[in-house]
CSV table of C-alpha atoms in Angstrom, one decimal:
chain,number,residue,atom,x,y,z
A,1342,MET,CA,-25.7,-2.5,-5.5
A,1343,PRO,CA,-25.3,-2.4,-1.7
A,1344,THR,CA,-22.2,-1.1,0.0
A,1345,LEU,CA,-20.8,-1.4,3.5
A,1346,LEU,CA,-19.0,1.6,5.0
A,1347,MET,CA,-16.4,1.6,7.7
A,1348,ARG,CA,-14.5,4.4,9.5
A,1349,LEU,CA,-10.7,3.9,10.0
A,1350,ALA,CA,-9.3,6.7,12.1
A,1351,GLY,CA,-6.6,6.8,14.7
A,1352,PRO,CA,-3.5,8.6,15.9
A,1353,MET,CA,-1.3,5.9,14.2
A,1354,GLN,CA,-2.0,3.7,11.2
A,1355,SER,CA,0.2,1.6,8.9
A,1356,TRP,CA,-0.9,-0.2,5.8
A,1357,GLY,CA,2.2,-1.4,4.2
A,1358,THR,CA,2.3,-3.5,1.0
A,1359,GLU,CA,6.0,-3.4,0.1
A,1360,SER,CA,7.8,-4.1,3.5
A,1361,ARG,CA,11.1,-5.8,3.1
A,1362,PHE,CA,13.2,-7.1,6.1
A,1363,SER,CA,14.1,-4.2,8.4
A,1364,ILE,CA,12.2,-1.5,6.4
A,1365,ARG,CA,8.4,-1.5,7.0
A,1366,ASP,CA,6.6,0.8,4.7
A,1367,ALA,CA,3.2,2.6,5.2
A,1368,GLY,CA,0.8,3.2,2.3
A,1369,ARG,CA,-1.0,6.6,2.2
A,1370,GLU,CA,-4.4,4.8,2.6
A,1371,PRO,CA,-5.6,1.4,3.9
A,1372,SER,CA,-4.6,-1.6,1.8
A,1373,LYS,CA,-7.1,-4.2,0.7
A,1374,SER,CA,-5.2,-7.0,2.4
A,1375,GLY,CA,-5.1,-4.9,5.6
A,1376,VAL,CA,-8.9,-4.3,5.5
A,1377,ILE,CA,-9.6,-7.9,4.9
A,1378,GLY,CA,-7.3,-8.8,7.8
A,1379,LEU,CA,-9.3,-6.5,10.0
A,1380,LEU,CA,-12.6,-8.2,8.9
A,1381,CYS,CA,-11.1,-11.6,9.7
A,1382,ALA,CA,-10.2,-10.4,13.2
A,1383,ALA,CA,-13.7,-9.1,13.6
A,1384,MET,CA,-15.1,-12.5,12.6
A,1385,GLY,CA,-12.5,-14.5,14.5
A,1386,LYS,CA,-11.5,-16.2,11.3
A,1387,PRO,CA,-8.1,-17.9,11.7
A,1388,ARG,CA,-5.2,-17.6,9.2
A,1389,PHE,CA,-5.5,-21.3,8.2
A,1390,GLU,CA,-8.7,-21.9,6.2
A,1391,SER,CA,-10.8,-25.0,6.0
A,1392,PRO,CA,-13.9,-25.6,3.8
A,1393,ASP,CA,-16.2,-26.2,6.8
A,1394,ASP,CA,-15.0,-23.6,9.2
A,1395,GLY,CA,-18.2,-21.6,8.8
A,1396,PHE,CA,-16.5,-18.3,7.7
A,1397,PRO,CA,-16.6,-16.6,4.3
A,1398,SER,CA,-13.7,-17.8,2.3
A,1399,LEU,CA,-10.7,-15.5,1.8
A,1400,SER,CA,-11.3,-15.5,-2.0
A,1401,LYS,CA,-14.9,-14.3,-1.4
A,1402,LEU,CA,-13.7,-11.5,0.8
A,1403,ALA,CA,-11.1,-10.6,-1.7
A,1404,SER,CA,-13.8,-10.3,-4.4
A,1405,LEU,CA,-15.5,-7.4,-2.6
A,1406,LYS,CA,-15.0,-4.2,-4.6
A,1407,MET,CA,-13.2,-1.8,-2.3
A,1408,GLY,CA,-12.9,2.0,-2.3
A,1409,VAL,CA,-11.2,4.4,0.2
A,1410,ARG,CA,-12.1,8.0,0.6
A,1411,VAL,CA,-9.3,10.0,2.3
A,1412,ASP,CA,-11.0,12.4,4.7
A,1413,SER,CA,-7.7,13.3,6.3
A,1414,GLU,CA,-4.4,12.5,4.6
A,1415,GLY,CA,-2.4,12.4,7.9
A,1416,VAL,CA,1.3,12.9,8.2
A,1417,LEU,CA,3.8,10.2,7.3
A,1418,LYS,CA,6.3,9.6,10.1
A,1419,ARG,CA,9.2,7.3,10.9
A,1420,ASP,CA,10.0,5.3,13.9
A,1421,PHE,CA,12.9,3.1,14.9
A,1422,HIS,CA,12.6,-0.3,16.6
A,1423,THR,CA,15.2,-2.6,18.1
A,1424,ALA,CA,15.0,-6.3,18.7
A,1425,GLY,CA,17.4,-8.4,20.7
A,1426,GLY,CA,20.4,-7.4,22.7
A,1427,SER,CA,19.1,-8.6,26.1
A,1428,HIS,CA,21.4,-10.1,28.7
A,1429,ARG,CA,20.8,-13.2,30.8
A,1430,ARG,CA,23.3,-14.8,33.2
A,1431,GLY,CA,26.2,-13.1,31.5
A,1432,GLU,CA,25.2,-14.2,28.0
A,1433,LYS,CA,23.9,-12.0,25.2
A,1434,TYR,CA,20.7,-13.0,23.4
A,1435,GLY,CA,19.5,-11.5,20.1
A,1436,VAL,CA,17.9,-12.1,16.8
A,1437,ALA,CA,19.2,-15.2,14.8
A,1438,LYS,CA,20.9,-14.3,11.6
A,1439,ALA,CA,20.6,-16.1,8.2
A,1440,ASP,CA,24.3,-16.3,7.7
A,1441,GLY,CA,24.8,-18.3,11.0
A,1442,SER,CA,26.8,-15.6,12.8
A,1443,LYS,CA,26.2,-14.7,16.4
A,1444,PRO,CA,22.8,-13.2,17.2
A,1445,GLY,CA,22.7,-9.5,17.8
A,1446,THR,CA,20.5,-6.4,17.9
A,1447,VAL,CA,18.5,-5.7,14.8
A,1448,VAL,CA,17.3,-2.1,14.1
A,1449,SER,CA,14.2,-1.7,11.9
A,1450,THR,CA,12.8,1.4,10.3
A,1451,ARG,CA,9.0,1.6,10.5
A,1452,TRP,CA,6.8,4.2,8.8
A,1453,TYR,CA,3.3,5.1,9.9
A,1454,LEU,CA,0.6,7.7,9.3
A,1455,SER,CA,-0.3,10.1,12.1
A,1456,ASP,CA,-3.8,11.5,12.5
A,1457,ALA,CA,-5.3,10.1,9.3
A,1458,SER,CA,-9.0,9.3,8.7
A,1459,PHE,CA,-10.5,7.1,6.0
A,1460,LEU,CA,-13.9,6.1,4.9
A,1461,VAL,CA,-13.7,2.6,3.5
A,1462,GLY,CA,-16.5,1.1,1.3
A,1463,LEU,CA,-17.0,-2.5,0.3
A,1464,GLU,CA,-19.5,-3.2,-2.5
A,1465,SER,CA,-21.0,-6.6,-3.3
A,1466,GLU,CA,-24.1,-8.1,-4.9
A,1467,ASP,CA,-24.2,-10.4,-1.8
A,1468,ALA,CA,-26.2,-8.3,0.7
A,1469,ASP,CA,-26.2,-11.1,3.2
A,1470,LEU,CA,-22.4,-11.1,3.3
A,1471,LEU,CA,-22.3,-7.4,3.9
A,1472,ARG,CA,-24.8,-7.7,6.8
A,1473,TYR,CA,-22.7,-10.5,8.3
A,1474,LEU,CA,-19.6,-8.4,8.1
A,1475,ASP,CA,-21.5,-5.4,9.6
A,1476,VAL,CA,-22.5,-7.6,12.6
A,1477,ALA,CA,-18.9,-8.8,13.0
A,1478,ILE,CA,-17.3,-5.4,13.2
A,1479,ALA,CA,-20.0,-4.3,15.7
A,1480,ASN,CA,-19.1,-7.3,17.9
A,1481,PRO,CA,-15.5,-8.2,17.1
A,1482,GLN,CA,-14.1,-11.5,18.3
A,1483,TRP,CA,-10.5,-10.2,18.3
A,1484,GLN,CA,-8.9,-6.8,18.7
A,1485,LEU,CA,-9.3,-4.5,15.7
A,1486,SER,CA,-6.2,-2.6,14.7
A,1487,LEU,CA,-5.2,-0.2,12.0
A,1488,GLY,CA,-2.5,-2.2,10.1
A,1489,ARG,CA,-0.4,-3.1,13.2
A,1490,LYS,CA,-1.7,-4.7,16.4
A,1491,ALA,CA,-0.4,-1.7,18.5
A,1492,PHE,CA,-2.4,0.8,16.4
A,1493,ALA,CA,-5.9,0.9,17.8
A,1494,PRO,CA,-8.8,2.9,16.3
A,1495,SER,CA,-9.7,6.2,18.0
A,1496,MET,CA,-13.3,5.9,16.7
A,1497,PRO,CA,-15.7,3.0,16.2
A,1498,VAL,CA,-14.9,1.1,13.0
A,1499,ARG,CA,-18.6,0.3,12.5
A,1500,LEU,CA,-20.9,3.1,11.3
A,1501,LYS,CA,-24.5,2.9,12.5
A,1502,ASP,CA,-25.7,3.8,9.1
A,1503,GLY,CA,-22.9,2.0,7.3
A,1504,LEU,CA,-25.0,-0.4,5.3
A,1505,ARG,CA,-26.1,1.5,2.2
A,1506,GLN,CA,-28.0,0.7,-0.9
A,1507,GLU,CA,-26.1,3.0,-3.1
A,1508,PRO,CA,-23.1,1.7,-5.3
A,1509,LEU,CA,-19.6,2.3,-4.0
A,1510,ARG,CA,-18.6,5.4,-6.0
A,1511,GLU,CA,-21.9,7.1,-5.3
A,1512,VAL,CA,-21.9,6.5,-1.5
A,1513,LEU,CA,-18.2,7.7,-1.2
A,1514,GLY,CA,-19.3,10.9,-2.9
A,1515,ASN,CA,-22.3,11.6,-0.7
A,1516,TYR,CA,-21.5,10.3,2.8
A,1517,PRO,CA,-20.7,13.2,5.3
A,1518,TRP,CA,-17.1,14.1,5.8
A,1519,ASP,CA,-15.3,13.3,9.0
A,1520,GLY,CA,-14.2,16.7,10.3
A,1521,SER,CA,-12.8,15.5,13.6
A,1522,VAL,CA,-9.2,15.8,12.5
A,1523,LEU,CA,-9.0,18.8,10.1
A,1524,LYS,CA,-10.3,22.2,11.2
A,1525,GLU,CA,-11.0,23.3,7.6
A,1526,SER,CA,-12.9,21.3,5.0
A,1527,PRO,CA,-10.9,20.5,1.9
A,1528,GLU,CA,-12.2,21.4,-1.6
A,1529,ARG,CA,-12.0,17.8,-2.7
A,1530,LEU,CA,-11.1,14.4,-1.3
A,1531,ARG,CA,-8.8,11.8,-2.8
A,1532,ALA,CA,-10.3,8.4,-3.4
A,1533,VAL,CA,-8.7,5.1,-4.4
A,1534,LEU,CA,-10.9,2.4,-5.9
A,1535,ASP,CA,-10.6,-1.1,-7.2
A,1536,ALA,CA,-10.4,-1.1,-11.0
A,1537,THR,CA,-10.0,-3.5,-14.0
A,1538,PRO,CA,-6.7,-3.9,-15.9
A,1539,GLU,CA,-8.1,-1.7,-18.7
A,1540,THR,CA,-9.1,1.2,-16.4
A,1541,ALA,CA,-6.4,1.0,-13.7
A,1542,SER,CA,-3.8,3.7,-13.2
A,1543,GLU,CA,-1.7,1.7,-10.7
A,1544,VAL,CA,-0.9,-1.9,-9.9
A,1545,ARG,CA,-0.3,-3.0,-6.3
A,1546,HIS,CA,0.7,-6.4,-4.8
A,1547,ASP,CA,-2.2,-6.2,-2.4
A,1548,LEU,CA,-4.8,-9.0,-3.1
A,1549,PRO,CA,-4.5,-11.8,-0.4
A,1550,LEU,CA,-4.4,-15.4,-1.5
A,1551,SER,CA,-3.4,-16.9,1.8
A,1552,PHE,CA,-2.6,-15.2,5.1
A,1553,ALA,CA,-1.2,-18.4,6.5
A,1554,ALA,CA,1.4,-18.6,3.7
A,1555,ARG,CA,1.6,-14.8,3.2
A,1556,ARG,CA,0.8,-15.0,-0.5
A,1557,PHE,CA,-0.6,-12.1,-2.4
A,1558,THR,CA,-1.3,-11.2,-6.0
A,1559,ILE,CA,-1.9,-8.2,-8.2
A,1560,ARG,CA,-4.6,-5.6,-7.4
A,1561,TYR,CA,-5.6,-3.0,-9.9
A,1562,VAL,CA,-6.6,0.5,-8.6
A,1563,ILE,CA,-7.5,3.9,-9.9
A,1564,THR,CA,-7.2,7.2,-8.1
A,1565,ASP,CA,-10.1,9.7,-8.3
A,1566,PHE,CA,-11.0,13.0,-6.7
A,1567,ILE,CA,-14.4,13.7,-5.1
A,1568,SER,CA,-15.9,17.1,-4.6
A,1569,PHE,CA,-16.5,17.9,-0.9
A,1570,PRO,CA,-19.6,15.9,0.1
A,1571,LYS,CA,-22.9,17.9,0.3
A,1572,GLY,CA,-23.5,16.4,3.8
A,1573,GLY,CA,-20.8,18.8,5.0
A,1574,GLU,CA,-19.1,18.6,8.4
């Protein structure tokens, strides 16, 4: 079964699935909703879907079997952001509050991964869809980002040999390791793959139903470990 590979690497990445209000989390590897969002940006697919918009449907994109090989785990770091608190003509402007009180400055805590590198694979019986997505990431309509708009990739997302005929698990185990971040090759690499309810080791709220309405459902995943690829560095 064919697989499309992508490289997601950069100085800063954030793939949160549990963000709440002023705390923004960052997963230890790319989320499925985040990767599908990146593909939508590459295609120029808007948040609001229509049956005749000419793009693959969100449900079809969500049905792709996804796996992530962690070539460099990166370092989890924390940043603080403030919103509001500006002054204009003697008046103070800020962020509106739900309780109706005066607007003020809001401080948020945002986590991100520093210097991480991931090999992402998408498997499907629909080879035409994978070819379409490969062309899209080679010529993106909108900016591609690593979880947040400010986090740009440091390497091309598209791999020249990214369209493979091997199934997902096999190609993740054989594709050469990205040694641009780590100086020493690890003995094994962590991988997170889509799974069934019977085989899953973890459940995540990470399968997009609507980006416009920000609705998601359960995704089943399993964590595996891959021996260092024979392709080497």
